Coordinates of C-alpha atoms and ligand atoms in Angstrom, one line a residue:
M1 CA 0.0 0.0 0.0
A2 CA 1.8 3.1 -1.1
G3 CA 0.6 6.7 -0.7
N4 CA 0.9 7.0 3.1
S5 CA 3.4 9.9 3.1
I6 CA 2.8 13.5 2.3
G7 CA 5.0 16.6 2.2
K8 CA 8.4 17.4 0.8
E9 CA 10.3 19.0 3.7
F10 CA 7.9 18.3 6.5
V11 CA 7.0 14.7 5.6
A12 CA 4.3 13.0 7.5
T13 CA 4.0 9.2 7.2
S14 CA 0.8 7.6 8.6
F15 CA 0.6 4.1 9.9
G16 CA -1.9 1.8 11.7
E17 CA -5.4 0.6 11.3
S18 CA -8.8 1.2 13.0
H19 CA -8.8 -2.2 14.8
G20 CA -5.1 -2.9 14.8
K21 CA -2.6 -2.3 17.6
C22 CA -2.1 1.4 17.1
I23 CA -2.4 4.5 15.0
G24 CA 0.8 6.4 14.5
V25 CA 2.7 9.0 12.5
L26 CA 6.3 9.5 11.6
V27 CA 7.2 13.1 11.0
D28 CA 10.5 13.6 9.2
G29 CA 11.9 17.1 8.6
C30 CA 10.8 18.9 11.7
P31 CA 13.6 21.4 12.5
A32 CA 15.8 20.8 15.5
G33 CA 15.1 23.0 18.5
L34 CA 11.3 23.0 18.7
S35 CA 10.1 22.6 22.3
L36 CA 7.7 19.6 22.1
S37 CA 6.0 17.5 24.8
E38 CA 3.4 14.7 24.8
E39 CA 1.1 17.3 26.4
D40 CA 1.4 19.5 23.2
I41 CA 0.1 16.6 21.1
Q42 CA -2.4 15.3 23.7
S43 CA -4.2 18.6 23.9
E44 CA -4.9 18.6 20.2
L45 CA -6.0 14.9 20.2
D46 CA -8.4 15.6 23.0
K47 CA -10.2 18.1 20.7
R48 CA -11.3 15.2 18.5
I49 CA -13.9 13.8 20.9
P50 CA -16.8 16.1 22.0
L51 CA -17.4 14.3 25.3
G52 CA -20.7 14.3 27.2
T53 CA -23.0 14.4 24.2
G54 CA -25.0 11.8 22.2
I55 CA -23.6 13.0 18.9
V56 CA -20.5 10.9 18.7
S57 CA -20.1 7.1 18.4
A58 CA -20.1 4.9 21.5
R59 CA -16.5 4.2 20.7
I60 CA -15.1 6.7 23.1
E61 CA -11.5 6.1 24.0
R62 CA -9.1 8.8 25.2
D63 CA -6.2 8.5 22.8
V64 CA -3.1 8.7 24.9
V65 CA -0.1 9.7 22.9
K66 CA 3.5 8.5 23.3
I67 CA 6.5 10.1 21.6
L68 CA 8.9 7.3 20.7
S69 CA 11.7 9.3 19.0
G70 CA 13.0 12.6 17.8
V71 CA 12.7 14.5 21.0
F72 CA 15.5 14.9 23.6
N73 CA 15.4 17.0 26.7
G74 CA 12.1 18.6 25.6
F75 CA 13.3 19.7 22.2
T76 CA 13.1 18.2 18.8
T77 CA 16.5 16.9 17.6
G78 CA 15.9 17.1 13.8
A79 CA 15.6 13.3 13.7
P80 CA 12.3 11.6 12.7
I81 CA 9.6 12.1 15.3
C82 CA 7.5 8.9 15.8
T83 CA 4.3 9.3 17.8
L84 CA 1.5 6.8 18.4
V85 CA -1.6 6.0 20.3
R86 CA -2.6 2.4 21.1
N87 CA -6.1 1.3 20.1
K88 CA -8.1 0.1 23.1
A89 CA -11.8 0.3 22.3
A90 CA -11.8 -1.9 19.2
V91 CA -14.4 -4.6 18.9
P92 CA -13.4 -6.4 15.6
A93 CA -16.2 -9.0 16.0
E94 CA -18.7 -6.3 15.1
Y95 CA -17.3 -6.4 11.6
D96 CA -17.2 -10.2 10.9
A97 CA -20.8 -10.4 9.9
M98 CA -20.3 -7.8 7.2
R99 CA -17.0 -9.0 5.9
N100 CA -18.5 -9.9 2.5
L101 CA -21.2 -7.3 2.4
P102 CA -19.6 -4.0 1.4
R103 CA -21.2 -1.0 3.1
P104 CA -22.6 1.5 0.6
G105 CA -20.7 4.8 0.8
H106 CA -17.7 3.3 2.6
A107 CA -14.5 2.0 1.1
D108 CA -15.1 -1.7 1.7
Y109 CA -15.7 -2.7 -1.9
T110 CA -13.0 -0.5 -3.5
A111 CA -10.4 -1.7 -0.9
Q112 CA -11.3 -5.4 -1.5
I113 CA -10.7 -4.9 -5.3
R114 CA -7.5 -2.9 -4.9
Y115 CA -5.8 -5.1 -2.3
G116 CA -7.2 -8.5 -3.4
G117 CA -9.0 -9.2 -0.1
F118 CA -5.8 -8.8 2.0
S119 CA -6.5 -5.4 3.5
D120 CA -7.7 -5.3 7.2
H121 CA -11.5 -4.9 6.9
R122 CA -12.1 -4.4 10.6
G123 CA -13.7 -1.0 11.2
G124 CA -12.7 0.0 7.7
G125 CA -9.0 -0.6 8.5
R126 CA -6.9 2.1 6.8
F127 CA -10.1 3.7 5.5
S128 CA -11.5 4.4 9.0
G129 CA -11.9 8.0 10.2
R130 CA -9.8 6.8 13.2
V131 CA -6.7 7.0 11.0
T132 CA -7.1 10.8 11.2
V133 CA -5.6 10.5 14.7
A134 CA -2.3 10.4 12.8
L135 CA -3.1 13.6 11.0
V136 CA -3.9 15.4 14.3
M137 CA -0.6 14.2 15.9
A138 CA 1.4 15.5 12.9
G139 CA -0.7 18.6 12.8
S140 CA -0.1 19.4 16.5
I141 CA 3.7 19.4 15.7
A142 CA 3.1 21.6 12.6
K143 CA 0.9 24.0 14.7
K144 CA 3.5 24.4 17.3
L145 CA 6.2 25.1 14.7
L146 CA 3.9 27.6 12.9
G147 CA 3.1 29.3 16.2
L148 CA 6.7 30.5 16.4
F149 CA 6.0 32.5 13.3
R150 CA 2.7 33.8 14.7
I151 CA 0.7 31.6 12.2
E152 CA -2.5 30.3 13.6
V153 CA -4.9 27.8 12.0
L154 CA -8.5 27.8 13.2
A155 CA -11.3 25.5 11.9
Y156 CA -15.0 25.5 12.9
T157 CA -18.3 24.1 11.7
I158 CA -20.4 26.3 9.5
A159 CA -23.2 23.9 8.6
I160 CA -24.7 20.5 9.6
G161 CA -27.1 19.4 6.9
D162 CA -29.2 22.4 6.1
V163 CA -28.6 24.1 9.5
K164 CA -26.1 26.9 8.7
L165 CA -24.0 29.4 10.7
I166 CA -25.2 32.7 9.3
K167 CA -23.7 35.1 11.8
S168 CA -20.2 36.3 11.0
M169 CA -17.8 35.4 13.8
S170 CA -14.8 37.4 15.0
V171 CA -11.4 35.6 15.4
D172 CA -11.7 36.1 19.2
E173 CA -15.1 34.4 19.2
I174 CA -13.8 31.5 17.0
R175 CA -10.8 31.0 19.3
R176 CA -12.9 31.1 22.5
D177 CA -16.1 29.2 21.6
T178 CA -15.4 26.6 18.9
Y179 CA -14.3 23.9 21.3
R180 CA -17.0 24.8 23.8
S181 CA -19.5 23.7 21.3
P182 CA -20.1 19.9 20.9
V183 CA -20.5 20.4 17.1
R184 CA -17.5 22.8 17.0
C185 CA -19.6 25.8 15.9
P186 CA -18.5 29.1 17.6
D187 CA -22.0 30.5 17.6
L188 CA -23.6 28.7 20.5
S189 CA -27.3 29.1 19.3
S190 CA -26.5 27.7 15.9
S191 CA -24.5 25.0 17.7
K192 CA -27.6 23.9 19.6
A193 CA -29.7 23.7 16.4
M194 CA -26.9 21.7 14.7
E195 CA -26.7 19.3 17.7
N196 CA -30.5 18.7 17.5
S197 CA -30.3 18.0 13.8
I198 CA -27.7 15.3 14.5
L199 CA -29.7 13.8 17.3
K200 CA -32.7 13.7 15.0
V201 CA -31.0 11.7 12.2
K202 CA -29.4 9.5 14.8
D203 CA -32.9 8.5 16.0
E204 CA -33.9 7.7 12.4
G205 CA -30.9 5.4 12.1
D206 CA -29.5 7.8 9.5
S207 CA -26.6 10.3 9.2
V208 CA -25.9 13.8 8.1
G209 CA -22.9 15.8 6.6
G210 CA -21.9 19.4 6.8
M211 CA -19.3 22.1 6.1
I212 CA -16.2 23.2 7.9
E213 CA -14.4 26.5 7.4
C214 CA -10.8 27.0 8.1
V215 CA -8.8 30.2 8.4
A216 CA -5.0 30.5 8.6
L217 CA -3.8 33.8 10.0
N218 CA -0.4 35.6 9.5
V219 CA 0.9 33.5 6.7
P220 CA 3.4 35.7 4.9
A221 CA 3.0 36.6 1.2
G222 CA 4.8 34.5 -1.3
V223 CA 4.5 31.0 0.1
G224 CA 3.9 28.2 -2.4
D225 CA 5.6 26.4 -5.2
P226 CA 3.7 26.9 -8.5
L227 CA 3.2 25.3 -10.9
F228 CA 2.5 21.9 -9.6
D229 CA 3.0 22.4 -5.9
S230 CA 0.8 25.5 -5.6
L231 CA -0.3 26.3 -2.1
D232 CA -4.0 25.9 -2.9
A233 CA -3.4 22.6 -4.8
D234 CA -1.4 21.1 -1.9
I235 CA -4.0 22.2 0.7
A236 CA -6.8 20.8 -1.4
K237 CA -4.9 17.5 -1.9
M238 CA -4.3 17.2 1.8
L239 CA -8.0 18.0 2.6
F240 CA -9.3 15.5 0.1
N241 CA -7.2 12.8 1.9
I242 CA -9.4 13.2 4.9
P243 CA -12.1 10.5 4.7
A244 CA -15.6 11.8 3.8
V245 CA -14.3 15.1 2.3
K246 CA -16.2 15.6 -0.9
G247 CA -15.6 19.3 -1.7
V248 CA -13.0 22.0 -1.1
E249 CA -13.2 25.7 -2.0
F250 CA -11.1 28.8 -1.4
G251 CA -12.4 32.3 -0.7
A252 CA -15.4 33.0 -2.9
G253 CA -15.0 29.5 -4.3
F254 CA -17.8 28.1 -6.5
K255 CA -19.7 31.4 -6.1
S256 CA -16.8 33.3 -8.0
A257 CA -18.1 31.6 -11.2
Q258 CA -21.1 33.9 -11.0
L259 CA -19.3 37.1 -10.2
K260 CA -18.0 39.8 -12.5
G261 CA -14.2 40.6 -12.4
S262 CA -15.0 43.9 -10.8
E263 CA -16.8 42.1 -8.0
N264 CA -14.4 39.2 -7.6
N265 CA -11.0 41.0 -7.7
D266 CA -9.6 42.0 -4.3
P267 CA -8.4 45.7 -4.6
Y268 CA -5.0 46.4 -3.0
V269 CA -4.8 48.9 -0.2
I270 CA -2.1 50.0 2.3
E271 CA -3.0 49.0 5.9
N272 CA -0.6 49.9 8.7
G273 CA 2.1 50.5 6.2
R274 CA 1.6 47.0 4.6
I275 CA 0.0 45.8 1.4
A276 CA -3.4 44.2 2.0
T277 CA -6.6 43.7 0.0
L278 CA -10.0 45.2 0.7
T279 CA -11.8 41.9 0.2
N280 CA -10.5 38.4 0.3
N281 CA -12.4 36.5 -2.5
S282 CA -9.1 34.8 -3.4
G283 CA -9.1 33.1 0.0
G284 CA -5.5 34.4 0.5
I285 CA -3.9 32.6 -2.5
L286 CA -3.2 34.0 -6.0
G287 CA -1.2 32.1 -8.6
G288 CA -0.7 29.3 -6.0
L289 CA 1.2 31.7 -3.7
S290 CA -0.1 33.2 -0.4
T291 CA -1.1 36.9 -0.6
G292 CA -0.5 37.7 3.0
M293 CA -4.2 37.9 3.7
P294 CA -5.9 35.1 5.8
I295 CA -6.1 31.8 3.9
L296 CA -9.7 30.8 3.8
V297 CA -10.8 27.4 2.8
R298 CA -14.2 25.5 3.2
V299 CA -14.6 21.8 3.2
A300 CA -17.8 19.8 2.4
I301 CA -18.2 16.6 4.4
K302 CA -20.6 13.8 3.3
P303 CA -23.0 12.0 5.7
T304 CA -21.4 9.1 7.6
P305 CA -21.7 6.0 5.3
S306 CA -22.4 3.5 8.1
I307 CA -26.1 3.8 9.0
S308 CA -28.4 1.3 10.7
K309 CA -31.1 1.9 8.0
K310 CA -31.6 -1.1 5.6
Q311 CA -29.7 -0.6 2.4
G312 CA -29.0 -2.6 -0.7
T313 CA -25.6 -4.3 -1.2
V314 CA -24.1 -7.4 -2.8
N315 CA -22.8 -10.5 -1.2
L316 CA -19.2 -10.8 -2.6
L317 CA -19.1 -14.6 -1.8
N318 CA -22.1 -15.7 -3.9
M319 CA -22.5 -12.6 -6.1
E320 CA -26.2 -12.2 -5.0
E321 CA -27.9 -9.0 -4.1
A322 CA -28.4 -8.6 -0.4
Y323 CA -29.3 -6.1 2.3
I324 CA -27.2 -4.6 5.0
Q325 CA -28.0 -2.8 8.3
V326 CA -24.7 -1.6 9.7
K327 CA -24.1 -2.4 13.3
G328 CA -21.2 -1.2 15.3
R329 CA -20.4 2.2 16.8
H330 CA -20.6 5.0 14.3
D331 CA -21.0 8.7 14.4
P332 CA -24.3 10.0 13.0
C333 CA -22.2 13.0 11.8
V334 CA -18.4 13.1 11.4
V335 CA -18.1 16.9 11.1
P336 CA -17.4 17.7 14.8
K337 CA -14.5 15.1 14.9
A338 CA -13.3 16.4 11.6
V339 CA -12.8 20.0 12.7
P340 CA -9.4 19.5 14.4
V341 CA -8.4 17.2 11.6
V342 CA -9.0 20.0 9.0
E343 CA -7.0 22.4 11.2
S344 CA -4.1 19.8 11.3
A345 CA -4.3 19.1 7.6
V346 CA -3.9 22.8 6.7
A347 CA -1.1 23.3 9.3
I348 CA 0.9 20.4 7.9
V349 CA 0.9 21.8 4.4
L350 CA 1.7 25.3 5.7
A351 CA 4.7 24.0 7.8
D352 CA 5.9 22.1 4.7
H353 CA 5.7 25.1 2.5
M354 CA 7.2 27.5 5.1
L355 CA 10.2 25.2 5.2
R356 CA 10.4 25.0 1.5
A357 CA 10.3 28.8 1.2
G358 CA 13.2 29.0 3.7
I359 CA 11.1 31.1 6.1
I360 CA 11.4 28.4 8.8
P361 CA 15.1 27.5 9.3
R362 CA 16.3 23.9 9.8
V363 CA 17.5 24.8 13.4
L364 CA 15.5 27.0 15.7
K365 CA 18.2 28.5 17.8
E366 CA 16.1 31.2 19.3
Q367 CA 14.0 28.5 21.2
K368 CA 16.5 27.7 24.0
Ligands
FMN1 C1 -13.1 11.9 11.9 C2 -13.9 10.9 11.0 C3 -14.7 9.9 11.6 C4 -15.4 9.0 10.7 N1 -16.1 8.1 11.3 C5 -16.9 7.2 10.6 C6 -17.7 6.3 11.1 O1 -17.9 6.2 12.4 N2 -18.4 5.5 10.3 C7 -18.3 5.5 8.9 O2 -19.0 4.8 8.2 N3 -17.5 6.5 8.4 C8 -16.8 7.3 9.1 N4 -16.0 8.2 8.5 C9 -16.0 8.4 7.0 C10 -15.3 7.2 6.3 O3 -14.1 6.9 6.9 C11 -15.2 7.5 4.8 O4 -16.5 7.9 4.3 C12 -14.8 6.3 4.0 O5 -13.5 5.9 4.3 C13 -14.9 6.4 2.5 O6 -14.1 7.4 2.0 P1 -14.7 8.7 1.2 O7 -16.0 9.1 1.9 O8 -13.6 9.8 1.4 O9 -14.9 8.3 -0.2 C14 -15.3 9.1 9.3 C15 -14.5 10.2 8.8 C16 -13.8 11.1 9.6 C17 -13.0 12.2 9.0

């Protein structure tokens, strides 16, 4: 199975399966001299599970991270950093009955074809949302690194099904309230309506999707490697590697197709002695390079494939049509768990490109 590493300078390699022994990530290329502890990674991992609500799967396990290499006396050494969490709450037997009945909307059928039946099917194996734990661990290192350059990446839910966040939120509100909300929406009244819509589909044995917005602040102008490693192309690729992501747009995105040039262009102005733009329809990227304005990206997430409603499938053993009602512990909506994953995905790409642009040095002397 190739395709498990991403990045050129800050290279993250994901390993582990949903119901295997662990989920881990190997980060190669992190500069020496970054102060890094297990607590830095743990606090990001804890954001994945909105505890105390009925909106996430019953598979609630606190993922406890261990750093196995690459950190000495509290600082990164420049060597590969291996971090992992052990899987504890896995119940593989839940999947035996469905082994030959591919779940509609999940990767069971395509994985069977691609890997000739050898891939670990339990809980979706490598195709489980659980594998995003690796992204969050790598993302927490990237975020810490970017923080030294005042770069901040914030993601939040803007829609669950047809319940939308309409209010525009300040950066302070997003920072303060996103993780107070079980659905990760910083407007707490929209959050309640979103939570109710998830509980409603859960009662119906169904699922719902949604939208996440992500903003990266203080990214300097001129970061990216066009043509084929454009900043937007690399961010989009990373985001599409998150399971269940079905759409990505920057700035005005798909709406820009309906705008005139005079409406879509972002006029330049001088703000506090620096070049800025009046609007940000470009989403902070032009020609594959950052403009210095906030990078703004939105992600569409589909409804969770595993639902307990009866659906048509095919029995792969006898090639007969069959029905499936998915048992096991599944989230009726994966959007809340995906919010820190989106933040991490964007942070990893930014760390990689900041290193490639030479803005982040290979040794962080000023840390000590
Ligand atoms: C954080 C997260 C959690 C997920 N949890 C589940 C789940 O509990 N059940 C499920 O069927 N799919 C879940 N998914 C989605 C599937 O992994 C995904 O739809 C599947 O691998 C097929 O890939 P695709 O939708 O990108 O084509 C989750 C996705 C994410 C990002």
